[in-house]
Coordinates of N, CA, C and O in Angstrom, one line a residue:
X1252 N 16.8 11.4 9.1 CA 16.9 10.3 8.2 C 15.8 9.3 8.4 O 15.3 9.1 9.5
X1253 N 15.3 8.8 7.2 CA 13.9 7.7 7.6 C 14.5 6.5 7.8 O 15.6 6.1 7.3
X1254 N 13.8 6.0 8.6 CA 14.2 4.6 8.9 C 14.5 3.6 7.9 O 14.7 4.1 6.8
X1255 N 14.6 2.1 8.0 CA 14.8 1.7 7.1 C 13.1 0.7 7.2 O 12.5 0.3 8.2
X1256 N 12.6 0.6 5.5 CA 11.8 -0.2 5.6 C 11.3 -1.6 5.9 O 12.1 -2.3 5.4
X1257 N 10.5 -2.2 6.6 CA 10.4 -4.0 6.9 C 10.7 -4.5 5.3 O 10.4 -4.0 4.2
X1258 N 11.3 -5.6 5.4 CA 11.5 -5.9 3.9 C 10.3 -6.3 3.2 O 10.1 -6.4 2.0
X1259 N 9.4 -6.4 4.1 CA 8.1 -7.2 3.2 C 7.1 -6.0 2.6 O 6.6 -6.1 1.4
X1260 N 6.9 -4.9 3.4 CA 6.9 -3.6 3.0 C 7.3 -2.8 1.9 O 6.6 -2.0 1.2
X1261 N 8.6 -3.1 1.8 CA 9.7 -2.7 0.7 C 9.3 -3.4 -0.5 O 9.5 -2.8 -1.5
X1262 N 8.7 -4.4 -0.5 CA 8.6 -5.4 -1.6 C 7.3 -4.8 -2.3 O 7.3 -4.5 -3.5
X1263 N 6.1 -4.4 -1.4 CA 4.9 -3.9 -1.3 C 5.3 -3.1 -2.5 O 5.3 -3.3 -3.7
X1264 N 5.8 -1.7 -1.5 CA 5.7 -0.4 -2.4 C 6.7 -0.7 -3.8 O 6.6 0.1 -4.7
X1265 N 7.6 -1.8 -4.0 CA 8.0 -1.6 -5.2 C 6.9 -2.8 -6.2 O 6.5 -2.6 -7.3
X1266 N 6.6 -3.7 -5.6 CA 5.5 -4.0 -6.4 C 4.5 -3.0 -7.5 O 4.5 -2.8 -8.7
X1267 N 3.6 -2.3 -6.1 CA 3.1 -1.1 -6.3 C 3.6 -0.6 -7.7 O 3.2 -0.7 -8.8
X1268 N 5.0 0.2 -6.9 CA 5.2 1.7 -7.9 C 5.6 0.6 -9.7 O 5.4 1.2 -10.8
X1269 N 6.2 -1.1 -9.8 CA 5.9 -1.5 -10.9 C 4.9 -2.0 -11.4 O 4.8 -2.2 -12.6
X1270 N 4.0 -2.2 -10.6 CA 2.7 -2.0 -11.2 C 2.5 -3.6 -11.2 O 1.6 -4.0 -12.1
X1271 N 2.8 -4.4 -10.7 CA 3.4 -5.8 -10.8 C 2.0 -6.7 -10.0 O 2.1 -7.2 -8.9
X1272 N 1.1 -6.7 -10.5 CA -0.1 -7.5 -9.9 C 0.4 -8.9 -9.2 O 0.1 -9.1 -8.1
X1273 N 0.9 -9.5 -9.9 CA 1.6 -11.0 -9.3 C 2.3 -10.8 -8.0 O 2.0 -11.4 -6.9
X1274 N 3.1 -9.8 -8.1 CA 4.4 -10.0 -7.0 C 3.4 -9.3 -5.8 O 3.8 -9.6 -4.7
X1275 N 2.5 -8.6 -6.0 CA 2.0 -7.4 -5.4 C 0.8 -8.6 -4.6 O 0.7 -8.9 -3.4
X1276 N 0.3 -9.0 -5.3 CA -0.4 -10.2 -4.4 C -0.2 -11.4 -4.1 O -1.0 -12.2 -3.6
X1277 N 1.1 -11.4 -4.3 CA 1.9 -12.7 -3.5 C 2.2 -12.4 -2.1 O 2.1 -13.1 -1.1
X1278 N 2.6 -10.8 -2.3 CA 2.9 -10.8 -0.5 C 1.6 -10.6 0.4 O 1.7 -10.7 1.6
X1279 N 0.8 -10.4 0.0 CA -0.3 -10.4 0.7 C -0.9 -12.0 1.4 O -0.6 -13.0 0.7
X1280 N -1.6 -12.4 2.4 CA -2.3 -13.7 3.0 C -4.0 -13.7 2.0 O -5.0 -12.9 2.0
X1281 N -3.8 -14.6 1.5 CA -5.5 -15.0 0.3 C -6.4 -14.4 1.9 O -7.2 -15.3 2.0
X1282 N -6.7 -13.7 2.9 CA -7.5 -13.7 3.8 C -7.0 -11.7 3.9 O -7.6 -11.2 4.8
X1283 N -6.3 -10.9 3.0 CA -5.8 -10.1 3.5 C -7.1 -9.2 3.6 O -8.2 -9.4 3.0
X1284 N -6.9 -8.0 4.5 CA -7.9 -6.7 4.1 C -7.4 -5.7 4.6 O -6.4 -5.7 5.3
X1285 N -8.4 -4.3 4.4 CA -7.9 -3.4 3.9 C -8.8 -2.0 4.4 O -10.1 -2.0 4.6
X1286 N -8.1 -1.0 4.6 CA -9.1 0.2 4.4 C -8.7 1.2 4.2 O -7.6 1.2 4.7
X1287 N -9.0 2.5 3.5 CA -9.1 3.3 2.9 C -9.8 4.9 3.8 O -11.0 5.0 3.6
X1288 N -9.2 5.8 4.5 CA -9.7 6.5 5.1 C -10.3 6.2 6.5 O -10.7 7.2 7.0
X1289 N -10.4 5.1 7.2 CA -10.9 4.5 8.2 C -12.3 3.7 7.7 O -13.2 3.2 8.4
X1290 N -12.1 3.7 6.1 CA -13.7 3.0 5.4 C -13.0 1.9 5.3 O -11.8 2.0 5.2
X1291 N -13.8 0.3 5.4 CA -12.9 -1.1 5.0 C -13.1 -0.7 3.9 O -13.7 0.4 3.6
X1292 N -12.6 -1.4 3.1 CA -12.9 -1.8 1.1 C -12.3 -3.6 0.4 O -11.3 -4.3 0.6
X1293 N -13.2 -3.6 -0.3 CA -13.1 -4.8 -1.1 C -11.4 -4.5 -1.6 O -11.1 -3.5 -2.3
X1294 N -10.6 -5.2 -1.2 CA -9.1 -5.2 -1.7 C -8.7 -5.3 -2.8 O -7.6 -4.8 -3.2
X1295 N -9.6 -6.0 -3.7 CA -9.1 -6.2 -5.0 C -9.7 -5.4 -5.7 O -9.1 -5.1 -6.7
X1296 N -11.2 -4.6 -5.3 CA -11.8 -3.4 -6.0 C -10.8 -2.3 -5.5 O -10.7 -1.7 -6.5
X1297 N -10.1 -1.8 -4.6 CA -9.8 -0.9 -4.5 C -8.6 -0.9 -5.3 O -8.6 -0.2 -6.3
X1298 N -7.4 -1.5 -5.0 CA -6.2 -1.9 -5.6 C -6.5 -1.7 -7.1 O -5.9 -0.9 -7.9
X1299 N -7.8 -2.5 -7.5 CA -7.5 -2.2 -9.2 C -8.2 -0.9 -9.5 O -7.9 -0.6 -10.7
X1300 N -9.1 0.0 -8.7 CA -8.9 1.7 -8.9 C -8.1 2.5 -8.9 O -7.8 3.3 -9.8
X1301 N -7.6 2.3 -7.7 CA -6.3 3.2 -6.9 C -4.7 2.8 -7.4 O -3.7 3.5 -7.4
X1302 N -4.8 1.3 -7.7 CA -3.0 1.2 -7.8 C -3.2 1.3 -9.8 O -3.1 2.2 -10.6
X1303 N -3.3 -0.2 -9.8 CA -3.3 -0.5 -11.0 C -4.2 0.0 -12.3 O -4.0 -0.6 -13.4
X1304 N -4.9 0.7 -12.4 CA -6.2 0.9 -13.5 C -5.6 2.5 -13.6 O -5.4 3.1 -14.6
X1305 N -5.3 2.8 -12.6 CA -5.4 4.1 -12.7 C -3.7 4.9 -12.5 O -3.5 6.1 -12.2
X1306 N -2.6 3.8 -12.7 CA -1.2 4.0 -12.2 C -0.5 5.0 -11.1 O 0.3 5.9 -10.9
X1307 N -1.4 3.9 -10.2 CA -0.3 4.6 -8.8 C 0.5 4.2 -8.4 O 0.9 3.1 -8.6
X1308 N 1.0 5.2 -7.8 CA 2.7 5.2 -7.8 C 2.9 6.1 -5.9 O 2.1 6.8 -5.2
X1309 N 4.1 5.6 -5.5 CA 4.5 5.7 -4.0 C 5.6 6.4 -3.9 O 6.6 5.7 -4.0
X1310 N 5.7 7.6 -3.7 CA 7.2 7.9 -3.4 C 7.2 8.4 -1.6 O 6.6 9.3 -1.0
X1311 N 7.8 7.3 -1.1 CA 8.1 7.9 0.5 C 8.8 8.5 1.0 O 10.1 8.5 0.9
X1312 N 8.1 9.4 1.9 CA 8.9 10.8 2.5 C 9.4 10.2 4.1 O 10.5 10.5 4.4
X1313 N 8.6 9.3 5.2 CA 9.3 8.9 6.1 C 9.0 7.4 6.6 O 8.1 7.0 5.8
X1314 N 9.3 6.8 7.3 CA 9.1 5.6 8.0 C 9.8 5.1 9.2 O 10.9 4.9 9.5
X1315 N 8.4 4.8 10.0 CA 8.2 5.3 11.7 C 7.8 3.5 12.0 O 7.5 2.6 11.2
X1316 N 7.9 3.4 13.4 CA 6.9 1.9 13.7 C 8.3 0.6 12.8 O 8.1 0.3 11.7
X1317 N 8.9 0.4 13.2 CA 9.9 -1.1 13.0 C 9.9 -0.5 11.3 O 10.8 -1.2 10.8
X1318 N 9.6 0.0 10.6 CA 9.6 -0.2 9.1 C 7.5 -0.4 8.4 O 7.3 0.3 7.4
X1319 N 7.1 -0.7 8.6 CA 5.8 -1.2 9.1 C 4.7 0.5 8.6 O 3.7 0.5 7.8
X1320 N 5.1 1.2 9.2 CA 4.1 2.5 9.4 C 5.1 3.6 8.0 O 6.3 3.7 8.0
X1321 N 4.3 4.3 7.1 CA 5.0 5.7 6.5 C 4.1 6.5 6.0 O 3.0 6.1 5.7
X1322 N 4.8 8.1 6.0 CA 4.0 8.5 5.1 C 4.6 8.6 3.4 O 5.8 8.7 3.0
X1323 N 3.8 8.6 2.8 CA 4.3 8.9 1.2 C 3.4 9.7 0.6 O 2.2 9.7 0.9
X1324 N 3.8 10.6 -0.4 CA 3.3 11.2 -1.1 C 2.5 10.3 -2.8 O 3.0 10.2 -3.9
X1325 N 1.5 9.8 -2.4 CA 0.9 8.8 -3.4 C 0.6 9.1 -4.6 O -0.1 10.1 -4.2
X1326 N 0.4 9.2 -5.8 CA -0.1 9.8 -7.0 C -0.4 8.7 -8.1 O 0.3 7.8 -8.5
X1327 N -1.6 9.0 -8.3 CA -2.6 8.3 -9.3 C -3.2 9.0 -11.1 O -2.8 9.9 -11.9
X1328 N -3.4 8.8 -11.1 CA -4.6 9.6 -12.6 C -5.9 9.8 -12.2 O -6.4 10.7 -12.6
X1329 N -6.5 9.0 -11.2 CA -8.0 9.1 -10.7 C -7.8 10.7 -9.8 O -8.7 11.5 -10.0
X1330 N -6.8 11.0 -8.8 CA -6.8 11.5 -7.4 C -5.8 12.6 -7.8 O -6.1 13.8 -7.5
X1331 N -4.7 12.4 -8.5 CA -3.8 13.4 -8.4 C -2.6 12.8 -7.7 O -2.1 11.7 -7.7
X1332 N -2.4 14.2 -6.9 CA -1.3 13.7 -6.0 C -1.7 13.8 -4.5 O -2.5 14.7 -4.4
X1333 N -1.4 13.1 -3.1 CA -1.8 13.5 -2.4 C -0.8 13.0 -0.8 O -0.5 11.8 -0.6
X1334 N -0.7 13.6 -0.2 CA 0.3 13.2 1.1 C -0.5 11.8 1.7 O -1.7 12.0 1.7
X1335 N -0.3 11.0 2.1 CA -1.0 9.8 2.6 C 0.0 8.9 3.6 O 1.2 8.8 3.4
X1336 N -0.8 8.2 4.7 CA -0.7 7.7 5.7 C -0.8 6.2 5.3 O -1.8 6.0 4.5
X1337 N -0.1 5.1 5.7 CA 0.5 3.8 5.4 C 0.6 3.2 6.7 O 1.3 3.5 7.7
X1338 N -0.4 2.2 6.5 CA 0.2 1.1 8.3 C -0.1 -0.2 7.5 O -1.0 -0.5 6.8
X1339 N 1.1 -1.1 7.9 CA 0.9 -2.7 7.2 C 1.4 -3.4 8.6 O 2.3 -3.2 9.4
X1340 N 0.3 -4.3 8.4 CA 0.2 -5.8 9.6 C 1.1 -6.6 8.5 O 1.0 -6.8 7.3
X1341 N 2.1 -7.1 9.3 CA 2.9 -8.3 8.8 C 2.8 -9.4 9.6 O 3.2 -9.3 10.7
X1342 N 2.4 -10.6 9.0 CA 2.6 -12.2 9.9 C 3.1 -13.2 8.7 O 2.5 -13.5 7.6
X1343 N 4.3 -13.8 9.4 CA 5.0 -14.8 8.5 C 5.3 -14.6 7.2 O 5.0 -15.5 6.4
X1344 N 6.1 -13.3 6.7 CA 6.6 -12.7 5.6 C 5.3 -12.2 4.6 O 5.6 -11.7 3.6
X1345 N 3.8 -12.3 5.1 CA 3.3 -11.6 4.4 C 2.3 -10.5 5.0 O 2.2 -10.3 6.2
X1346 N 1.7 -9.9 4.2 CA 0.7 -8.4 4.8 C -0.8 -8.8 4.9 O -1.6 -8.9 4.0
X1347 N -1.0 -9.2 6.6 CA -2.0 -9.4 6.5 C -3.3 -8.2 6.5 O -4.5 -8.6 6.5
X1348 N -3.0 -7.2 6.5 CA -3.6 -5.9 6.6 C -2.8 -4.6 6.4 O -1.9 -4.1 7.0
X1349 N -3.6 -4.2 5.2 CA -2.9 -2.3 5.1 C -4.1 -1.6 5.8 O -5.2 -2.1 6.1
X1350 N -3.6 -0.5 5.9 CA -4.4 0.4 5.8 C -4.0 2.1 5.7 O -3.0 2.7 6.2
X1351 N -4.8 2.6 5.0 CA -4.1 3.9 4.1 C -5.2 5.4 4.2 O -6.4 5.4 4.1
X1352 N -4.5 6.1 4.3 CA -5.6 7.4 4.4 C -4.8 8.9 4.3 O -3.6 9.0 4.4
X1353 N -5.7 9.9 4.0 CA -5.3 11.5 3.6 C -3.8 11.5 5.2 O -3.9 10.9 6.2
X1354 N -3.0 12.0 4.8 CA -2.2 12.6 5.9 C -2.5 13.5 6.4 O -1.8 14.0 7.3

């Protein structure tokens, strides 16, 4: 059975999968960052390729690490579909750092 997600997390990926720009960068700290394969990336360039421009979407298969760490199978219009790796820094109810890459 997968764990249960951090709530702030939970908020994340349903942001995410609604596509919800507002809610989606509320939980983040105005200082947040990010990386992509072990590459940093501009957060807001990447977010509006990979989530929003291009409708991605999160279905998760487990969650490891307090709620905090999963993997999901991610799918976009740019990429396809693709197994992927999830780690989020949380301080004071918000994400001060993701970071995401191929599983």
């Amino acid at each position: 059975m997968t764990a249960p997600l951090n709530p702030v997390v939970e908020k994340f990926v349903t942001a995410l999968n609604e596509h919800d720009r507002d809610r989606f960068y509320g939980l983040l700290t105005e200082d947040a960052t990010m990386s992509d394969d072990g590459v940093e990336r501009n957060l807001a360039q990447w977010t509006d390729s990979e989530v929003f421009d291009s409708n991605g979407r999160m279905r998760i298969e487990d969650v490891v690490d307090g709620g905090t760490e999963l993997v999901a199978d991610y799918t976009n219009t740019r990429w396809g579909s693709m197994r992927t790796n999830w780690r989020f820094m949380v301080r004071d109810d918000k994400i001060f750092r993701f970071e995401t890459g191929q599983a």
